[in-house]
Short mmCIF file of C-alpha atoms in Angstrom, two decimals:
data_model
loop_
_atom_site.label_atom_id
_atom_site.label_comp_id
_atom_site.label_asym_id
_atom_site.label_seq_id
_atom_site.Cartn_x
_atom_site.Cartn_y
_atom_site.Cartn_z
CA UNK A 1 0.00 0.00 0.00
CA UNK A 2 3.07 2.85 -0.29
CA UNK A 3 5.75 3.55 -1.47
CA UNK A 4 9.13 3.41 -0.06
CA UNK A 5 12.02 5.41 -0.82
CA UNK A 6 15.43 4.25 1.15
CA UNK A 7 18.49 6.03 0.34
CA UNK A 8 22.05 6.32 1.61
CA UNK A 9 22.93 10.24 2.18
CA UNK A 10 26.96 10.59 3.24
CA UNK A 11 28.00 7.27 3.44
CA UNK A 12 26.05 5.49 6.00
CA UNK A 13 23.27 8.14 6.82
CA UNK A 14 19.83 6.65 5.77
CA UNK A 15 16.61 8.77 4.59
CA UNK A 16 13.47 6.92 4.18
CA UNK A 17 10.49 8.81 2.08
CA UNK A 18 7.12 7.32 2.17
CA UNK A 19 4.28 8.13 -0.15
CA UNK A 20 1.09 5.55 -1.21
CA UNK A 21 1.05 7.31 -4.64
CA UNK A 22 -2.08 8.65 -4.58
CA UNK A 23 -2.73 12.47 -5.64
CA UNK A 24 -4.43 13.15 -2.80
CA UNK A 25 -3.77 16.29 -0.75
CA UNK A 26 -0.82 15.41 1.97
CA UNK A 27 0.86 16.83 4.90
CA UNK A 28 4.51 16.39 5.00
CA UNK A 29 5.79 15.07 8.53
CA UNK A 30 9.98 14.26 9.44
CA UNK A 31 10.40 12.24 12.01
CA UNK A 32 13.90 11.34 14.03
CA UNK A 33 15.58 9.45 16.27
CA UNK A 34 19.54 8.80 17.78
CA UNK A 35 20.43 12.07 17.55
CA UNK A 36 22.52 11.29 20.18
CA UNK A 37 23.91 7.26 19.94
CA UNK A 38 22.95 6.34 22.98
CA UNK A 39 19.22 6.72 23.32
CA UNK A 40 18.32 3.94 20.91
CA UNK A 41 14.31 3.62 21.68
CA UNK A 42 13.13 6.39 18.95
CA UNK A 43 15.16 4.12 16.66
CA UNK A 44 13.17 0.63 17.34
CA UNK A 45 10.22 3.21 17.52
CA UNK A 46 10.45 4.93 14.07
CA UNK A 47 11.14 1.17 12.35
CA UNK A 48 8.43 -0.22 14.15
CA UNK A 49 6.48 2.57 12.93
CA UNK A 50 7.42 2.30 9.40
CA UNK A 51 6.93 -1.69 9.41
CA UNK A 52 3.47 -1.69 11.44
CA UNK A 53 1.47 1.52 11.55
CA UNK A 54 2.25 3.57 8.28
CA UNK A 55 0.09 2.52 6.01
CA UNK A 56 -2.46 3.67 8.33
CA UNK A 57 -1.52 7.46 7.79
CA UNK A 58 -0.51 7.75 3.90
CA UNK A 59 -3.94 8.79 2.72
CA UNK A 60 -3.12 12.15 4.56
CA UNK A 61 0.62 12.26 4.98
CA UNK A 62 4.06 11.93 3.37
CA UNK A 63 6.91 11.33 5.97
CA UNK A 64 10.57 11.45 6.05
CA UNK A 65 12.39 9.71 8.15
CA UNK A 66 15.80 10.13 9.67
CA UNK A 67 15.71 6.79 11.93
CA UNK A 68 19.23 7.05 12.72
CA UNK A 69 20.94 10.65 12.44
CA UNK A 70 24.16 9.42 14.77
CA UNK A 71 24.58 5.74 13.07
CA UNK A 72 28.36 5.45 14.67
CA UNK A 73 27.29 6.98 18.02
CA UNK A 74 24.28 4.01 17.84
CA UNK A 75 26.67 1.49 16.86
CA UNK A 76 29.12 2.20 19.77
CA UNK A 77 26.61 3.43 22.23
CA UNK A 78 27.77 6.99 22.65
CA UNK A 79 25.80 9.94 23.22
CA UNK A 80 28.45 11.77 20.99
CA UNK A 81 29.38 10.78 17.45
CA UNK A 82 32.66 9.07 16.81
CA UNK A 83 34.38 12.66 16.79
CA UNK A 84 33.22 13.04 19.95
CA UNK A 85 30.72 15.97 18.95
CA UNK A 86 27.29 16.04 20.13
CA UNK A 87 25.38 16.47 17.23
CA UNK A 88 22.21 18.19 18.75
CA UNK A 89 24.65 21.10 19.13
CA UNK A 90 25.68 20.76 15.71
CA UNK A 91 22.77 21.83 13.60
CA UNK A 92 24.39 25.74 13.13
CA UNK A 93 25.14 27.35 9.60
CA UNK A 94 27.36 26.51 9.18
CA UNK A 95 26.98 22.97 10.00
CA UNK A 96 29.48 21.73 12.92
CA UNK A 97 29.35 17.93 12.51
CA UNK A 98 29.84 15.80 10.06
CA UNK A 99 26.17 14.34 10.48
CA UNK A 100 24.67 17.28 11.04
CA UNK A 101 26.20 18.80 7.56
CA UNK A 102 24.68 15.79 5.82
CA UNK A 103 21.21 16.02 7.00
CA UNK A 104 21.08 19.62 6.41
CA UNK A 105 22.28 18.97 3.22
CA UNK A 106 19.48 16.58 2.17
CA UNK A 107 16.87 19.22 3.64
CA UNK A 108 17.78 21.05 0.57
CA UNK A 109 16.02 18.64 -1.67
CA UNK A 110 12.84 18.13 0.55
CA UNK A 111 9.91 19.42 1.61
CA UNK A 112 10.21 23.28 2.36
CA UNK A 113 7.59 23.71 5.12
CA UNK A 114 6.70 20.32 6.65
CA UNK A 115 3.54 20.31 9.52
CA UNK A 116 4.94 18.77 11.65
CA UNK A 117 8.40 17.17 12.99
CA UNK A 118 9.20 15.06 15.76
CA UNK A 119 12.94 13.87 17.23
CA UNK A 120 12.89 11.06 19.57
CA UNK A 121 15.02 11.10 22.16
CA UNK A 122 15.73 9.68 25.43
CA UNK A 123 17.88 10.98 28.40
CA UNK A 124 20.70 8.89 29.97
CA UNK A 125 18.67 6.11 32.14
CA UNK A 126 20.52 6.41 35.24
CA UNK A 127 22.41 10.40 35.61
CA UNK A 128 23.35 13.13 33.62
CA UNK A 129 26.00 12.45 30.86
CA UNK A 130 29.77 13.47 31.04
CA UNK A 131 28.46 15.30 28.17
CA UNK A 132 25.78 16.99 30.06
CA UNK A 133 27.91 17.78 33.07
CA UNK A 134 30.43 19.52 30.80
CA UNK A 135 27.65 21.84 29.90
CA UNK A 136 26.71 23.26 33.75
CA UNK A 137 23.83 20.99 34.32
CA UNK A 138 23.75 19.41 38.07
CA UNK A 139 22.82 15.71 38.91
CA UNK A 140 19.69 17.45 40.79
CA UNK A 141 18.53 18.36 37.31
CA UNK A 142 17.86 14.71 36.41
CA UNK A 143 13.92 14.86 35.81
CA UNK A 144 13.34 10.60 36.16
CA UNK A 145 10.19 10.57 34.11
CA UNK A 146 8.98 11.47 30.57
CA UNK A 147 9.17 15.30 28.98
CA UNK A 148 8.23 16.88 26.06
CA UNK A 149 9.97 20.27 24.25
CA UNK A 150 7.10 22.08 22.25
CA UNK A 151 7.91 24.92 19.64
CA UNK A 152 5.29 26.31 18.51
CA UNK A 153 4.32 30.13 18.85
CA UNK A 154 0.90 29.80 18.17
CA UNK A 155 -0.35 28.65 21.18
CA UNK A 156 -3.59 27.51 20.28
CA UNK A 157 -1.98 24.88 17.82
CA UNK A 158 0.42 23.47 20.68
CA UNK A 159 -0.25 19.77 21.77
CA UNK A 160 1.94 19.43 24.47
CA UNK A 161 -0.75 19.21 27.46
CA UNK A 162 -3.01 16.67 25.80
CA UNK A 163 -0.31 14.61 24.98
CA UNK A 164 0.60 14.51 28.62
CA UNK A 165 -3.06 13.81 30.24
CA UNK A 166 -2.79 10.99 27.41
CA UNK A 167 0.19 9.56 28.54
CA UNK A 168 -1.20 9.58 32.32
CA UNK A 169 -4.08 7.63 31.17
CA UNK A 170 -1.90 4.48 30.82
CA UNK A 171 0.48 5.39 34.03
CA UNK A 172 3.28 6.82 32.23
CA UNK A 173 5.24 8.95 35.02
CA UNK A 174 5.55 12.67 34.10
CA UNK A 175 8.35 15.15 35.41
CA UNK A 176 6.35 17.68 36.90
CA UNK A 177 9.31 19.50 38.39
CA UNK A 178 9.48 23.42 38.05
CA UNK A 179 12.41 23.60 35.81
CA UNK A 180 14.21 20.64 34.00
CA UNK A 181 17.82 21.29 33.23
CA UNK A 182 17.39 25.12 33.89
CA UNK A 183 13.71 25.24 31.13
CA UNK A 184 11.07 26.52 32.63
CA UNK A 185 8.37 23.50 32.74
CA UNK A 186 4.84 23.32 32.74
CA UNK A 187 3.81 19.74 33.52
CA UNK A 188 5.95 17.78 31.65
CA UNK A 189 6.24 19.97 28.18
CA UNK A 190 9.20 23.04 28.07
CA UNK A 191 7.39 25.31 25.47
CA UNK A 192 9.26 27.80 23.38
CA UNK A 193 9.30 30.41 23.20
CA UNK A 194 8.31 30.78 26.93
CA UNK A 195 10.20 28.30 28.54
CA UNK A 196 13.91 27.91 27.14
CA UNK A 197 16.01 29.44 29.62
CA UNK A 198 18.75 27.44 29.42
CA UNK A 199 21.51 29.40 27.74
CA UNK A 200 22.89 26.64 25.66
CA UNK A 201 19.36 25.27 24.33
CA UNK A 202 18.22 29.30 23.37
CA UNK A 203 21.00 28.80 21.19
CA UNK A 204 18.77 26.82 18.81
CA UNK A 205 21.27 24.60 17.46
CA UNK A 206 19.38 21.41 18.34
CA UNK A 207 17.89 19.29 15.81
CA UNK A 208 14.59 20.53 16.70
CA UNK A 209 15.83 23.98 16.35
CA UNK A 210 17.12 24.25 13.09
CA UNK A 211 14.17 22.59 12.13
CA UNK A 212 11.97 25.33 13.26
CA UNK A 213 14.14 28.17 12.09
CA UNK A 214 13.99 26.65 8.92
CA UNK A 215 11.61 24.25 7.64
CA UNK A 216 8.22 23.79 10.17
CA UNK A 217 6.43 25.77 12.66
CA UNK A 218 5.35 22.90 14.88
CA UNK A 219 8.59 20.97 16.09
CA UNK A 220 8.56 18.13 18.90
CA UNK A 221 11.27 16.71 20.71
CA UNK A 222 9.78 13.52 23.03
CA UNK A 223 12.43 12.53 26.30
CA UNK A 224 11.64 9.41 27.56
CA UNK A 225 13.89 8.70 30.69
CA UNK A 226 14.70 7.23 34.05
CA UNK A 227 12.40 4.97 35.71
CA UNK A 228 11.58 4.04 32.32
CA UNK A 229 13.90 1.04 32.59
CA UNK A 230 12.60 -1.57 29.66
CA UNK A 231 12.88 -0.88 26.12
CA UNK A 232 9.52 -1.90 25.28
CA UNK A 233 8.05 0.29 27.69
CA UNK A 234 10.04 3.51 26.10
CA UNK A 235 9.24 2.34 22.54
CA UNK A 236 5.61 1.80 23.25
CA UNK A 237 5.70 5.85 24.54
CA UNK A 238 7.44 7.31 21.50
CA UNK A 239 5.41 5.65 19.08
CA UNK A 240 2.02 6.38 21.50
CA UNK A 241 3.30 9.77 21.09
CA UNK A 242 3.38 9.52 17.63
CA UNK A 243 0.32 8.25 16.99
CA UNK A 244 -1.18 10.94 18.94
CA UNK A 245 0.36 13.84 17.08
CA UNK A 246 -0.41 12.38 13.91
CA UNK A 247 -3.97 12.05 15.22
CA UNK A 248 -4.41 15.53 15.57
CA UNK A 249 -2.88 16.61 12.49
CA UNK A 250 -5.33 14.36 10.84
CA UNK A 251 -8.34 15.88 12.26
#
């Protein structure tokens, strides 16, 4: 029932564009995942996604995947790529990774406003990276439960809150904390513009960011973390969360 599109970009980047052929009027959606190497669930999520659900959404979307934007990070389980750059710092003009230079690359060729994008990450499962500590951030800052970062200035498109009381319908544990990792946070989502306070972050040089500067106006960035110990369990809530956005967008 689609078409699938799988190509190589830089070596061993993959892009995968899905389409069911049909002239029908679509939405364009790019989803991510392993940003960082070591937060492999929005990887399993996005193929699971791909192999299972899909077809479900192709009457009223196109999507473009990134399921892997730090393959040698993923392969060695490191946060940072094998040049020991974090890659969600990366996405600058110009581009200061190698990966991050390649996917902004291929952006070129793509969709020039997409509805919607989504990056799947995950936070380290027990503390705070050496990464993270390098950057200021204090074990204390650890938020233990799922998060959400929003951007998306028109606040009566934002998602963020439903998403959450959907999540809490199956138990899914929430950081409710005031602030996570010096963001202001309102029950689990860190909204921009509002909310980023954190020096490094307003820098916009995040995945997410460069995204929004440049290609959507509705960006997502899913954290599932801490007590979230299984695999499955994580999975299950970045594709739930998925689902849900797509959901609306459908509407």
């Amino acid at each position: 029932n689609s078409f699938i599109s799988v190509s190589m970009i830089g070596g061993d980047l993959c892009k995968v564009v899905v389409d069911n052929g049909k002239n029908l009027p679509k939405k364009d959606v790019l989803l991510s995942a392993s940003v960082h190497g070591d937060e492999p669930a929005g990887v399993f999520a996005l193929l699971k996604f791909l192999k299972e659900e899909v077809n479900n959404y192709l009457d009223d979307f196109r999507f473009f995947v990134y399921p892997c934007v730090n393959p040698g990070g993923f392969e060695k389980n490191t946060r940072n790529n094998l040049d020991d750059i974090n890659i969600n710092r990366a996405f600058a003009d110009p581009a200061r990774s190698r990966e991050s230079k390649i996917v902004q690359d291929s952006l070129v060729d793509g969709p020039k406003n997409y509805v919607v994008t989504v990056d799947m990450h995950e936070d380290d499962l027990d503390n705070l990276s050496a990464d993270e500590l390098k950057e200021g951030l204090l074990e204390g800052d650890f938020p233990k439960s799922f998060y959400m970062y929003e951007i998306c200035e028109d606040k009566e498109k934002r998602l963020g809150r439903k998403i959450v009381e959907h999540l809490e319908k199956f138990d899914v544990k929430v950081c409710k904390k005031d602030f996570i990792y010096g963001d202001k946070n309102d029950g689990g989502v860190i909204s921009y513009p509002e909310g980023y306070l954190n020096t490094i972050y307003a820098q916009m040089t995040t995945f997410e960011g460069y995204l929004f500067k440049n290609y959507t106006k509705h960006a997502f960035t899913i954290e599932t973390t801490g007590d979230l110990d299984l695999l499955e369990k994580r999975v299950w809530i970045q594709l739930e969360v998925l689902k849900f956005i797509l959901g609306e967008y459908k509407k």
